[in-house]
Amino acid sequence: MASAQLLCRVEDIAEGEARGFGPLDGYRRKIVVLRRNGMLHAWLDACPHYPGGTPMAWKTDAYLNGEKTHLACHSHGALFDMESGECVLGPCLGQQLTRIALAISDEGEIFVAAAQEEKRA
Amino acid sequence: MNIIGPDYLVFGVDDLAASIEYLTAFGLKPVDVTDKGGLFEALDGSGIIVRHKSDPTLPPPLPTSNMLRQQVYGVRASEDLDAIEAELSKDRRVTRLADGSIETKDDHGFELKFQVTKRRELVMPAEKINAPGAPAQRKPNEIGVWEEMPAAPRMLSHVVLFVPDIEVATNFYCGRLGFVITDVLKGAGPFLRPKANDDHHTLFFIRTPDYMKGCEHLAFHMGGPTELMVAGTRFVKKGYQSFWGPGRHKFGSNWFWYFNSPLGCHFEYDADMDKHDDEWIAREAPMGAEASQIVLFEMREKWAPGGPPPGAKP
């Protein structure tokens, strides 16, 4: 089994904020970790608009829209629900971001499992 | 109607501070920019006007979430404004402003403004190259690249619009405003140049659903492919996100490098675009990766051969 990879600590992601990590071994894109309503969510930094997925930030860690209400793709302004990953506006309306499972240690460290073979969109 | 091309593109954004940071880092010069936004100029004075989306001085928004508010076209002389006003007044309201410019809408509802161009004439050399068989463009001891070499956007080149109906858009810009189709990517749309500009395109359409109507990207001309790659590399090193490129398109032959932006569209550096006149016969190709580019690269961190093999004993 592939080993888990450390992203950061739980306190590194504040409420309503998002950060990008990687790309880690086995992943072709970064992983976006955000906190919404107290819960951590992680998504592959790959907008489903085009095959293969395209990176969504306009600058390092700049993943949210101006109002900080949605995860945004800064290619064409697509907006995604931060908790469900569903595109609510934009060219990929109704499609989903790829969720990345997180594991949190007793010490508050956030890990992802190393991808064995990531499915290509 | 001697339309030259876009003098300005006007945006109403949801994150003004981010947009001001971005436009400055892209290489545009803030002119009278305050915390309410303002104009960001290329070297010839063309550029981007950005304000917060709630700013009442902005033209009204599109019915979509796109942030483009207005395309401001430069024309040669006031007679050209009279001609545009006479033509478009036949079937829509055209407003004459105090400074002589005119405002109206195209057939998709995009806000338009026409003014006697405010572009300044540029007099500066293109990137120079040396090649066997041709006279050297750089003199002896004149070097081609250096770390701090300038690489600033020279001129607003083109805008690409998402439109739901290519025929409606083409009929308006060609039939009413005298644009010419230079090439067509079937499945996407046509490249257009206005009468008073010999660039391969200042306008391109991509067909999309109605709710996507807006600006897909805009581009600025650089002094050559080296400037394009230097500017793009510096931009990436500052943390900005490459979307596509660097590479070189087939139609138009222009080098390209596209970036994500907080203005809801891509920003492109372009360089070395083809020129055309009325003798040119438009080509057609199906939209796709092969038709889009002759070469495509992706930036990587600087690397050089050398050093010991990994795991070698010291």
CSV table of C-alpha atoms in Angstrom, one decimal:
chain,number,residue,atom,x,y,z
A,1,MET,CA,0.0,0.0,0.0
A,2,ALA,CA,1.3,3.4,-0.9
A,3,SER,CA,2.1,5.7,2.0
A,4,ALA,CA,0.0,8.6,3.0
A,5,GLN,CA,1.4,12.1,2.2
A,6,LEU,CA,1.3,15.0,4.7
A,7,LEU,CA,-0.4,18.2,3.6
A,8,CYS,CA,-0.4,20.5,6.6
A,9,ARG,CA,-2.0,20.8,10.1
A,10,VAL,CA,-5.7,21.4,10.7
A,11,GLU,CA,-5.0,24.8,12.1
A,12,ASP,CA,-3.3,25.9,8.9
A,13,ILE,CA,-6.7,26.1,7.1
A,14,ALA,CA,-8.9,28.8,8.6
A,15,GLU,CA,-12.6,29.0,8.3
A,16,GLY,CA,-13.6,30.1,4.8
A,17,GLU,CA,-10.1,29.8,3.4
A,18,ALA,CA,-8.5,27.5,0.7
A,19,ARG,CA,-5.0,26.4,0.1
A,20,GLY,CA,-3.3,24.4,-2.7
A,21,PHE,CA,-0.8,21.6,-2.1
A,22,GLY,CA,1.4,19.6,-4.5
A,23,PRO,CA,1.2,18.2,-7.0
A,24,LEU,CA,2.0,15.2,-4.8
A,25,ASP,CA,3.4,11.9,-5.9
A,26,GLY,CA,0.8,10.1,-8.0
A,27,TYR,CA,-1.4,13.2,-8.7
A,28,ARG,CA,-1.3,15.2,-11.9
A,29,ARG,CA,-2.7,18.3,-10.2
A,30,LYS,CA,-2.6,20.1,-6.9
A,31,ILE,CA,-5.0,19.3,-4.1
A,32,VAL,CA,-7.2,22.2,-2.8
A,33,VAL,CA,-8.0,22.0,0.9
A,34,LEU,CA,-10.7,24.3,2.3
A,35,ARG,CA,-12.7,24.7,5.5
A,36,ARG,CA,-16.4,25.6,5.3
A,37,ASN,CA,-18.8,25.5,8.3
A,38,GLY,CA,-16.0,24.0,10.3
A,39,MET,CA,-15.5,21.0,8.1
A,40,LEU,CA,-12.4,20.3,5.9
A,41,HIS,CA,-12.9,19.4,2.3
A,42,ALA,CA,-10.3,18.5,-0.4
A,43,TRP,CA,-10.7,18.7,-4.1
A,44,LEU,CA,-8.5,18.0,-7.1
A,45,ASP,CA,-7.4,21.3,-8.6
A,46,ALA,CA,-8.9,20.4,-12.0
A,47,CYS,CA,-11.9,22.2,-13.4
A,48,PRO,CA,-14.1,19.7,-15.3
A,49,HIS,CA,-14.8,22.1,-18.2
A,50,TYR,CA,-12.1,20.5,-20.4
A,51,PRO,CA,-10.9,16.9,-20.6
A,52,GLY,CA,-8.0,16.3,-18.2
A,53,GLY,CA,-9.1,19.2,-16.0
A,54,THR,CA,-7.4,22.6,-15.8
A,55,PRO,CA,-5.9,24.4,-12.8
A,56,MET,CA,-8.4,26.8,-11.2
A,57,ALA,CA,-6.5,29.4,-9.2
A,58,TRP,CA,-5.4,32.8,-10.6
A,59,LYS,CA,-2.4,32.9,-8.2
A,60,THR,CA,-0.9,30.5,-5.6
A,61,ASP,CA,-3.7,29.6,-3.2
A,62,ALA,CA,-6.2,32.1,-4.8
A,63,TYR,CA,-9.1,29.6,-5.3
A,64,LEU,CA,-12.1,31.5,-4.1
A,65,ASN,CA,-14.3,34.1,-5.8
A,66,GLY,CA,-14.2,37.7,-4.7
A,67,GLU,CA,-17.1,37.3,-2.2
A,68,LYS,CA,-15.4,34.1,-0.8
A,69,THR,CA,-18.7,32.2,-1.1
A,70,HIS,CA,-17.5,29.7,-3.7
A,71,LEU,CA,-14.6,27.8,-5.1
A,72,ALA,CA,-14.0,29.4,-8.4
A,73,CYS,CA,-12.2,28.4,-11.6
A,74,HIS,CA,-10.4,31.5,-12.8
A,75,SER,CA,-10.4,30.4,-16.4
A,76,HIS,CA,-14.0,31.2,-17.2
A,77,GLY,CA,-15.4,32.2,-13.8
A,78,ALA,CA,-17.1,28.8,-13.0
A,79,LEU,CA,-18.3,28.6,-9.4
A,80,PHE,CA,-18.4,25.5,-7.3
A,81,ASP,CA,-20.1,24.7,-4.0
A,82,MET,CA,-17.3,24.5,-1.5
A,83,GLU,CA,-18.9,21.5,0.3
A,84,SER,CA,-20.4,19.4,-2.5
A,85,GLY,CA,-18.0,20.3,-5.3
A,86,GLU,CA,-20.9,20.8,-7.7
A,87,CYS,CA,-20.5,23.5,-10.4
A,88,VAL,CA,-23.4,26.0,-9.8
A,89,LEU,CA,-22.4,28.4,-12.6
A,90,GLY,CA,-20.2,28.2,-15.6
A,91,PRO,CA,-19.4,26.1,-18.6
A,92,CYS,CA,-19.3,22.8,-16.6
A,93,LEU,CA,-22.7,23.5,-14.9
A,94,GLY,CA,-23.9,20.5,-12.9
A,95,GLN,CA,-20.5,18.7,-13.1
A,96,GLN,CA,-18.5,17.8,-10.1
A,97,LEU,CA,-15.0,18.4,-8.9
A,98,THR,CA,-13.1,15.3,-7.9
A,99,ARG,CA,-13.1,14.8,-4.1
A,100,ILE,CA,-9.9,13.8,-2.4
A,101,ALA,CA,-10.3,11.8,0.8
A,102,LEU,CA,-8.4,13.2,3.8
A,103,ALA,CA,-7.2,11.5,6.9
A,104,ILE,CA,-6.5,13.5,10.1
A,105,SER,CA,-4.2,12.1,12.7
A,106,ASP,CA,-4.7,12.4,16.5
A,107,GLU,CA,-2.0,15.1,16.4
A,108,GLY,CA,-4.0,17.2,13.9
A,109,GLU,CA,-2.0,16.5,10.8
A,110,ILE,CA,-3.8,16.3,7.5
A,111,PHE,CA,-2.8,13.4,5.1
A,112,VAL,CA,-4.0,12.2,1.8
A,113,ALA,CA,-3.4,8.6,0.6
A,114,ALA,CA,-0.9,8.5,-2.3
A,115,ALA,CA,-2.9,7.9,-5.5
A,116,GLN,CA,-2.3,4.3,-6.8
A,117,GLU,CA,-3.6,5.2,-10.3
A,118,GLU,CA,-5.5,8.3,-10.6
A,119,LYS,CA,-8.3,8.0,-13.1
A,120,ARG,CA,-8.0,10.5,-16.0
A,121,ALA,CA,-11.1,12.6,-16.6
B,1,MET,CA,-15.4,53.1,-41.2
B,2,ASN,CA,-11.7,53.1,-40.2
B,3,ILE,CA,-11.9,51.0,-37.0
B,4,ILE,CA,-8.4,50.2,-35.7
B,5,GLY,CA,-9.2,47.8,-32.9
B,6,PRO,CA,-9.9,47.8,-29.1
B,7,ASP,CA,-8.4,50.8,-27.3
B,8,TYR,CA,-9.8,49.6,-23.9
B,9,LEU,CA,-11.7,46.7,-22.5
B,10,VAL,CA,-13.8,47.7,-19.4
B,11,PHE,CA,-14.4,45.2,-16.5
B,12,GLY,CA,-16.6,45.3,-13.4
B,13,VAL,CA,-15.0,42.8,-11.0
B,14,ASP,CA,-15.9,41.3,-7.6
B,15,ASP,CA,-12.3,41.5,-6.2
B,16,LEU,CA,-10.9,44.9,-7.2
B,17,ALA,CA,-7.8,44.7,-5.1
B,18,ALA,CA,-6.9,41.3,-6.6
B,19,SER,CA,-7.5,42.7,-10.1
B,20,ILE,CA,-5.3,45.7,-9.5
B,21,GLU,CA,-2.5,43.5,-8.2
B,22,TYR,CA,-2.9,41.2,-11.2
B,23,LEU,CA,-3.0,43.8,-13.9
B,24,THR,CA,0.1,45.5,-12.5
B,25,ALA,CA,2.0,42.1,-12.2
B,26,PHE,CA,1.0,41.3,-15.8
B,27,GLY,CA,3.1,44.3,-16.9
B,28,LEU,CA,0.5,47.0,-17.4
B,29,LYS,CA,1.0,50.5,-16.0
B,30,PRO,CA,-1.6,52.0,-13.7
B,31,VAL,CA,-2.7,55.4,-14.9
B,32,ASP,CA,-4.7,57.5,-12.3
B,33,VAL,CA,-5.6,54.3,-10.6
B,34,THR,CA,-7.2,54.7,-7.1
B,35,ASP,CA,-8.9,52.3,-4.7
B,36,LYS,CA,-11.9,52.6,-7.1
B,37,GLY,CA,-9.8,51.2,-10.0
B,38,GLY,CA,-8.9,52.9,-13.2
B,39,LEU,CA,-6.9,52.4,-16.4
B,40,PHE,CA,-4.0,50.0,-16.8
B,41,GLU,CA,-2.0,50.8,-20.0
B,42,ALA,CA,0.2,49.0,-22.4
B,43,LEU,CA,3.1,50.9,-23.9
B,44,ASP,CA,0.9,52.5,-26.6
B,45,GLY,CA,-1.8,53.7,-24.2
B,46,SER,CA,-4.3,50.9,-25.0
B,47,GLY,CA,-5.3,48.7,-22.0
B,48,ILE,CA,-7.8,47.6,-19.4
B,49,ILE,CA,-10.2,49.7,-17.3
B,50,VAL,CA,-11.2,48.0,-14.1
B,51,ARG,CA,-13.7,49.0,-11.4
B,52,HIS,CA,-15.7,47.2,-8.8
B,53,LYS,CA,-18.9,45.7,-10.2
B,54,SER,CA,-21.0,47.9,-8.0
B,55,ASP,CA,-19.4,51.1,-9.4
B,56,PRO,CA,-22.3,53.2,-10.9
B,57,THR,CA,-20.0,54.7,-13.5
B,58,LEU,CA,-19.7,51.4,-15.3
B,59,PRO,CA,-21.8,50.4,-18.3
B,60,PRO,CA,-24.5,47.9,-17.3
B,61,PRO,CA,-23.4,44.2,-16.9
B,62,LEU,CA,-24.2,41.4,-19.3
B,63,PRO,CA,-27.1,39.2,-18.2
B,64,THR,CA,-24.4,36.5,-17.5
B,65,SER,CA,-21.8,36.5,-14.7
B,66,ASN,CA,-19.1,37.5,-17.1
B,67,MET,CA,-17.2,40.6,-15.9
B,68,LEU,CA,-16.7,42.4,-19.3
B,69,ARG,CA,-18.7,45.6,-19.3
B,70,GLN,CA,-17.6,47.4,-22.5
B,71,GLN,CA,-15.4,47.2,-25.6
B,72,VAL,CA,-14.0,50.6,-26.5
B,73,TYR,CA,-12.9,50.7,-30.1
B,74,GLY,CA,-10.5,53.3,-31.5
B,75,VAL,CA,-11.2,54.8,-35.0
B,76,ARG,CA,-9.0,57.0,-37.1
B,77,ALA,CA,-11.0,60.2,-37.2
B,78,SER,CA,-14.3,61.8,-36.2
B,79,GLU,CA,-15.7,61.2,-39.6
B,80,ASP,CA,-15.5,57.5,-38.8
B,81,LEU,CA,-17.6,58.1,-35.7
B,82,ASP,CA,-20.2,59.9,-37.9
B,83,ALA,CA,-20.3,56.9,-40.3
B,84,ILE,CA,-20.7,54.4,-37.5
B,85,GLU,CA,-23.4,56.5,-35.9
B,86,ALA,CA,-25.3,56.9,-39.2
B,87,GLU,CA,-25.1,53.1,-39.9
B,88,LEU,CA,-26.0,51.9,-36.4
B,89,SER,CA,-28.7,54.5,-35.8
B,90,LYS,CA,-30.8,52.8,-38.4
B,91,ASP,CA,-32.0,50.1,-36.0
B,92,ARG,CA,-30.8,51.0,-32.5
B,93,ARG,CA,-30.1,53.8,-30.1
B,94,VAL,CA,-26.7,55.4,-30.4
B,95,THR,CA,-25.7,57.9,-27.8
B,96,ARG,CA,-23.3,60.7,-28.6
B,97,LEU,CA,-21.2,61.7,-25.6
B,98,ALA,CA,-19.7,65.1,-24.8
B,99,ASP,CA,-16.2,64.2,-25.9
B,100,GLY,CA,-17.6,63.1,-29.3
B,101,SER,CA,-17.4,59.4,-28.7
B,102,ILE,CA,-20.5,57.2,-29.3
B,103,GLU,CA,-22.0,54.4,-27.3
B,104,THR,CA,-24.3,51.6,-28.4
B,105,LYS,CA,-24.8,47.8,-28.2
B,106,ASP,CA,-24.1,45.0,-30.6
B,107,ASP,CA,-26.8,42.4,-31.6
B,108,HIS,CA,-25.9,40.2,-28.6
B,109,GLY,CA,-26.2,43.0,-26.1
B,110,PHE,CA,-22.4,43.6,-25.7
B,111,GLU,CA,-21.8,47.3,-24.8
B,112,LEU,CA,-19.7,49.1,-27.3
B,113,LYS,CA,-18.0,52.5,-27.4
B,114,PHE,CA,-16.3,54.1,-30.4
B,115,GLN,CA,-13.8,57.0,-30.0
B,116,VAL,CA,-11.0,58.6,-32.0
B,117,THR,CA,-8.2,56.3,-31.0
B,118,LYS,CA,-6.2,57.2,-27.9
B,119,ARG,CA,-3.4,54.8,-28.9
B,120,ARG,CA,0.1,56.5,-29.1
B,121,GLU,CA,2.2,55.6,-32.0
B,122,LEU,CA,5.0,53.2,-31.0
B,123,VAL,CA,8.5,53.5,-32.4
B,124,MET,CA,10.6,50.7,-31.0
B,125,PRO,CA,12.4,47.7,-32.5
B,126,ALA,CA,11.0,44.2,-32.8
B,127,GLU,CA,12.9,41.3,-31.4
B,128,LYS,CA,16.0,40.9,-33.5
B,129,ILE,CA,17.3,37.5,-34.7
B,130,ASN,CA,20.4,36.3,-36.5
B,131,ALA,CA,20.3,33.4,-38.9
B,132,PRO,CA,22.7,32.0,-41.5
B,133,GLY,CA,21.9,33.3,-45.0
B,134,ALA,CA,20.2,36.5,-43.8
B,135,PRO,CA,21.8,39.8,-42.8
B,136,ALA,CA,22.5,39.8,-39.1
B,137,GLN,CA,19.8,41.8,-37.2
B,138,ARG,CA,22.0,42.3,-34.2
B,139,LYS,CA,25.3,44.1,-34.6
B,140,PRO,CA,28.6,42.6,-33.3
B,141,ASN,CA,28.6,42.6,-29.5
B,142,GLU,CA,24.8,43.3,-29.3
B,143,ILE,CA,23.4,40.6,-27.0
B,144,GLY,CA,20.0,39.0,-27.4
B,145,VAL,CA,18.9,38.3,-23.8
B,146,TRP,CA,19.8,39.5,-20.4
B,147,GLU,CA,18.3,38.8,-17.0
B,148,GLU,CA,16.7,42.2,-16.5
B,149,MET,CA,15.6,42.7,-20.2
B,150,PRO,CA,12.4,44.6,-20.7
B,151,ALA,CA,9.3,42.5,-21.5
B,152,ALA,CA,6.3,44.8,-21.3
B,153,PRO,CA,3.0,44.4,-23.1
B,154,ARG,CA,3.1,46.9,-26.1
B,155,MET,CA,-0.5,47.0,-27.3
B,156,LEU,CA,-3.9,45.5,-26.7
B,157,SER,CA,-4.1,43.0,-29.5
B,158,HIS,CA,-7.5,41.2,-29.5
B,159,VAL,CA,-10.5,40.2,-27.6
B,160,VAL,CA,-12.3,36.8,-27.8
B,161,LEU,CA,-16.0,36.7,-27.1
B,162,PHE,CA,-18.3,33.8,-26.1
B,163,VAL,CA,-21.4,34.3,-28.3
B,164,PRO,CA,-24.5,32.1,-28.6
B,165,ASP,CA,-25.0,32.8,-32.4
B,166,ILE,CA,-21.9,33.1,-34.6
B,167,GLU,CA,-24.0,34.2,-37.6
B,168,VAL,CA,-25.6,37.1,-35.7
B,169,ALA,CA,-22.2,38.2,-34.4
B,170,THR,CA,-20.5,38.0,-37.8
B,171,ASN,CA,-23.3,39.8,-39.6
B,172,PHE,CA,-23.0,42.7,-37.1
B,173,TYR,CA,-19.3,43.2,-37.1
B,174,CYS,CA,-18.7,42.4,-40.8
B,175,GLY,CA,-22.0,43.6,-42.3
B,176,ARG,CA,-22.4,46.7,-40.2
B,177,LEU,CA,-18.9,47.7,-39.1
B,178,GLY,CA,-16.7,46.5,-42.0
B,179,PHE,CA,-14.7,43.8,-40.2
B,180,VAL,CA,-13.2,41.1,-42.5
B,181,ILE,CA,-13.0,37.3,-41.8
B,182,THR,CA,-9.4,36.2,-42.1
B,183,ASP,CA,-9.7,32.5,-41.1
B,184,VAL,CA,-12.4,30.2,-39.6
B,185,LEU,CA,-12.0,27.5,-37.0
B,186,LYS,CA,-15.1,25.4,-37.7
B,187,GLY,CA,-16.9,24.4,-34.5
B,188,ALA,CA,-15.6,27.5,-32.8
B,189,GLY,CA,-15.9,30.6,-35.0
B,190,PRO,CA,-14.2,33.2,-37.3
B,191,PHE,CA,-11.2,35.4,-36.8
B,192,LEU,CA,-11.9,39.0,-37.7
B,193,ARG,CA,-9.9,42.1,-38.4
B,194,PRO,CA,-11.3,45.6,-38.8
B,195,LYS,CA,-10.6,47.7,-41.9
B,196,ALA,CA,-7.9,49.9,-40.5
B,197,ASN,CA,-5.8,47.2,-38.9
B,198,ASP,CA,-3.8,44.6,-40.8
B,199,ASP,CA,-3.3,42.2,-37.8
B,200,HIS,CA,-4.7,38.7,-38.5
B,201,HIS,CA,-7.4,39.3,-35.8
B,202,THR,CA,-8.5,41.8,-33.2
B,203,LEU,CA,-11.7,39.8,-32.6
B,204,PHE,CA,-12.6,36.1,-32.5
B,205,PHE,CA,-15.9,34.4,-31.6
B,206,ILE,CA,-16.5,31.1,-29.8
B,207,ARG,CA,-20.0,29.6,-29.9
B,208,THR,CA,-21.3,28.9,-26.4
B,209,PRO,CA,-24.6,28.6,-24.6
B,210,ASP,CA,-26.4,31.9,-23.9
B,211,TYR,CA,-25.6,31.9,-20.2
B,212,MET,CA,-21.8,31.9,-20.9
B,213,LYS,CA,-22.0,35.1,-23.1
B,214,GLY,CA,-19.0,37.3,-22.4
B,215,CYS,CA,-15.2,37.6,-22.7
B,216,GLU,CA,-13.2,34.3,-23.1
B,217,HIS,CA,-9.8,36.0,-23.3
B,218,LEU,CA,-7.9,39.2,-24.3
B,219,ALA,CA,-4.4,39.5,-25.5
B,220,PHE,CA,-1.5,42.0,-25.5
B,221,HIS,CA,1.2,42.1,-28.2
B,222,MET,CA,4.7,41.6,-27.0
B,223,GLY,CA,7.9,42.6,-28.8
B,224,GLY,CA,8.7,39.0,-29.9
B,225,PRO,CA,8.6,35.4,-28.8
B,226,THR,CA,11.5,35.9,-26.4
B,227,GLU,CA,9.8,38.8,-24.6
B,228,LEU,CA,6.6,36.6,-24.4
B,229,MET,CA,8.5,33.8,-22.7
B,230,VAL,CA,10.4,36.0,-20.4
B,231,ALA,CA,7.3,37.9,-19.3
B,232,GLY,CA,5.4,34.6,-18.9
B,233,THR,CA,8.2,33.0,-16.9
B,234,ARG,CA,8.4,36.0,-14.6
B,235,PHE,CA,4.6,35.9,-14.1
B,236,VAL,CA,4.7,32.2,-13.2
B,237,LYS,CA,7.6,32.8,-10.8
B,238,LYS,CA,5.4,35.3,-9.0
B,239,GLY,CA,2.8,32.6,-8.5
B,240,TYR,CA,0.3,33.4,-11.3
B,241,GLN,CA,-1.3,30.4,-13.0
B,242,SER,CA,-0.5,29.4,-16.6
B,243,PHE,CA,-3.5,28.0,-18.5
B,244,TRP,CA,-2.1,27.2,-22.0
B,245,GLY,CA,1.3,27.7,-23.5
B,246,PRO,CA,3.8,28.9,-24.3
B,247,GLY,CA,3.2,27.8,-27.9
B,248,ARG,CA,2.5,29.1,-31.4
B,249,HIS,CA,-0.9,29.2,-33.1
B,250,LYS,CA,-1.3,28.2,-36.7
B,251,PHE,CA,-4.0,30.7,-37.7
B,252,GLY,CA,-2.4,34.1,-37.2
B,253,SER,CA,1.0,32.5,-36.5
B,254,ASN,CA,1.2,34.3,-33.2
B,255,TRP,CA,3.0,33.0,-30.2
B,256,PHE,CA,0.8,32.6,-27.2
B,257,TRP,CA,0.8,32.1,-23.5
B,258,TYR,CA,-2.5,32.2,-21.6
B,259,PHE,CA,-3.0,32.8,-17.8
B,260,ASN,CA,-6.0,32.6,-15.4
B,261,SER,CA,-7.1,35.9,-13.9
B,262,PRO,CA,-9.4,37.3,-11.3
B,263,LEU,CA,-11.3,39.2,-14.1
B,264,GLY,CA,-13.2,36.1,-15.1
B,265,CYS,CA,-11.3,35.5,-18.3
B,266,HIS,CA,-7.9,34.5,-19.6
B,267,PHE,CA,-5.1,37.0,-20.2
B,268,GLU,CA,-2.8,36.2,-23.1
B,269,TYR,CA,0.7,37.5,-24.1
B,270,ASP,CA,1.0,37.2,-27.9
B,271,ALA,CA,3.8,38.0,-30.3
B,272,ASP,CA,4.6,38.0,-34.0
B,273,MET,CA,1.1,37.8,-35.5
B,274,ASP,CA,0.6,37.6,-39.3
B,275,LYS,CA,-0.5,40.7,-41.2
B,276,HIS,CA,-3.2,40.6,-44.0
B,277,ASP,CA,-4.7,42.7,-46.6
B,278,ASP,CA,-7.9,42.4,-48.7
B,279,GLU,CA,-6.1,40.0,-51.2
B,280,TRP,CA,-6.1,37.3,-48.5
B,281,ILE,CA,-8.6,34.4,-48.8
B,282,ALA,CA,-9.8,33.0,-45.5
B,283,ARG,CA,-8.8,29.4,-44.7
B,284,GLU,CA,-10.9,26.9,-42.7
B,285,ALA,CA,-9.9,24.2,-40.3
B,286,PRO,CA,-11.9,22.1,-37.8
B,287,MET,CA,-11.3,23.2,-34.3
B,288,GLY,CA,-9.0,20.9,-32.4
B,289,ALA,CA,-5.5,20.6,-30.9
B,290,GLU,CA,-3.8,20.1,-34.3
B,291,ALA,CA,-5.4,23.1,-35.9
B,292,SER,CA,-4.8,25.3,-32.9
B,293,GLN,CA,-1.1,25.2,-32.7
B,294,ILE,CA,2.1,24.3,-34.5
B,295,VAL,CA,4.0,23.8,-31.2
B,296,LEU,CA,3.0,23.7,-27.6
B,297,PHE,CA,5.3,23.7,-24.5
B,298,GLU,CA,4.8,23.7,-20.8
B,299,MET,CA,7.0,25.7,-18.4
B,300,ARG,CA,9.1,23.8,-16.0
B,301,GLU,CA,11.5,25.0,-13.3
B,302,LYS,CA,14.9,25.9,-14.5
B,303,TRP,CA,17.2,22.9,-14.7
B,304,ALA,CA,20.6,22.2,-16.1
B,305,PRO,CA,22.7,19.0,-16.5
B,306,GLY,CA,25.4,18.6,-14.0
B,307,GLY,CA,26.1,17.6,-10.4
B,308,PRO,CA,26.6,14.1,-9.0
B,309,PRO,CA,24.3,11.2,-9.8
B,310,PRO,CA,21.5,10.8,-7.1
B,311,GLY,CA,22.7,8.6,-4.3
B,312,ALA,CA,26.4,9.0,-5.3
B,313,LYS,CA,28.8,8.8,-2.4
B,314,PRO,CA,30.3,12.2,-1.5
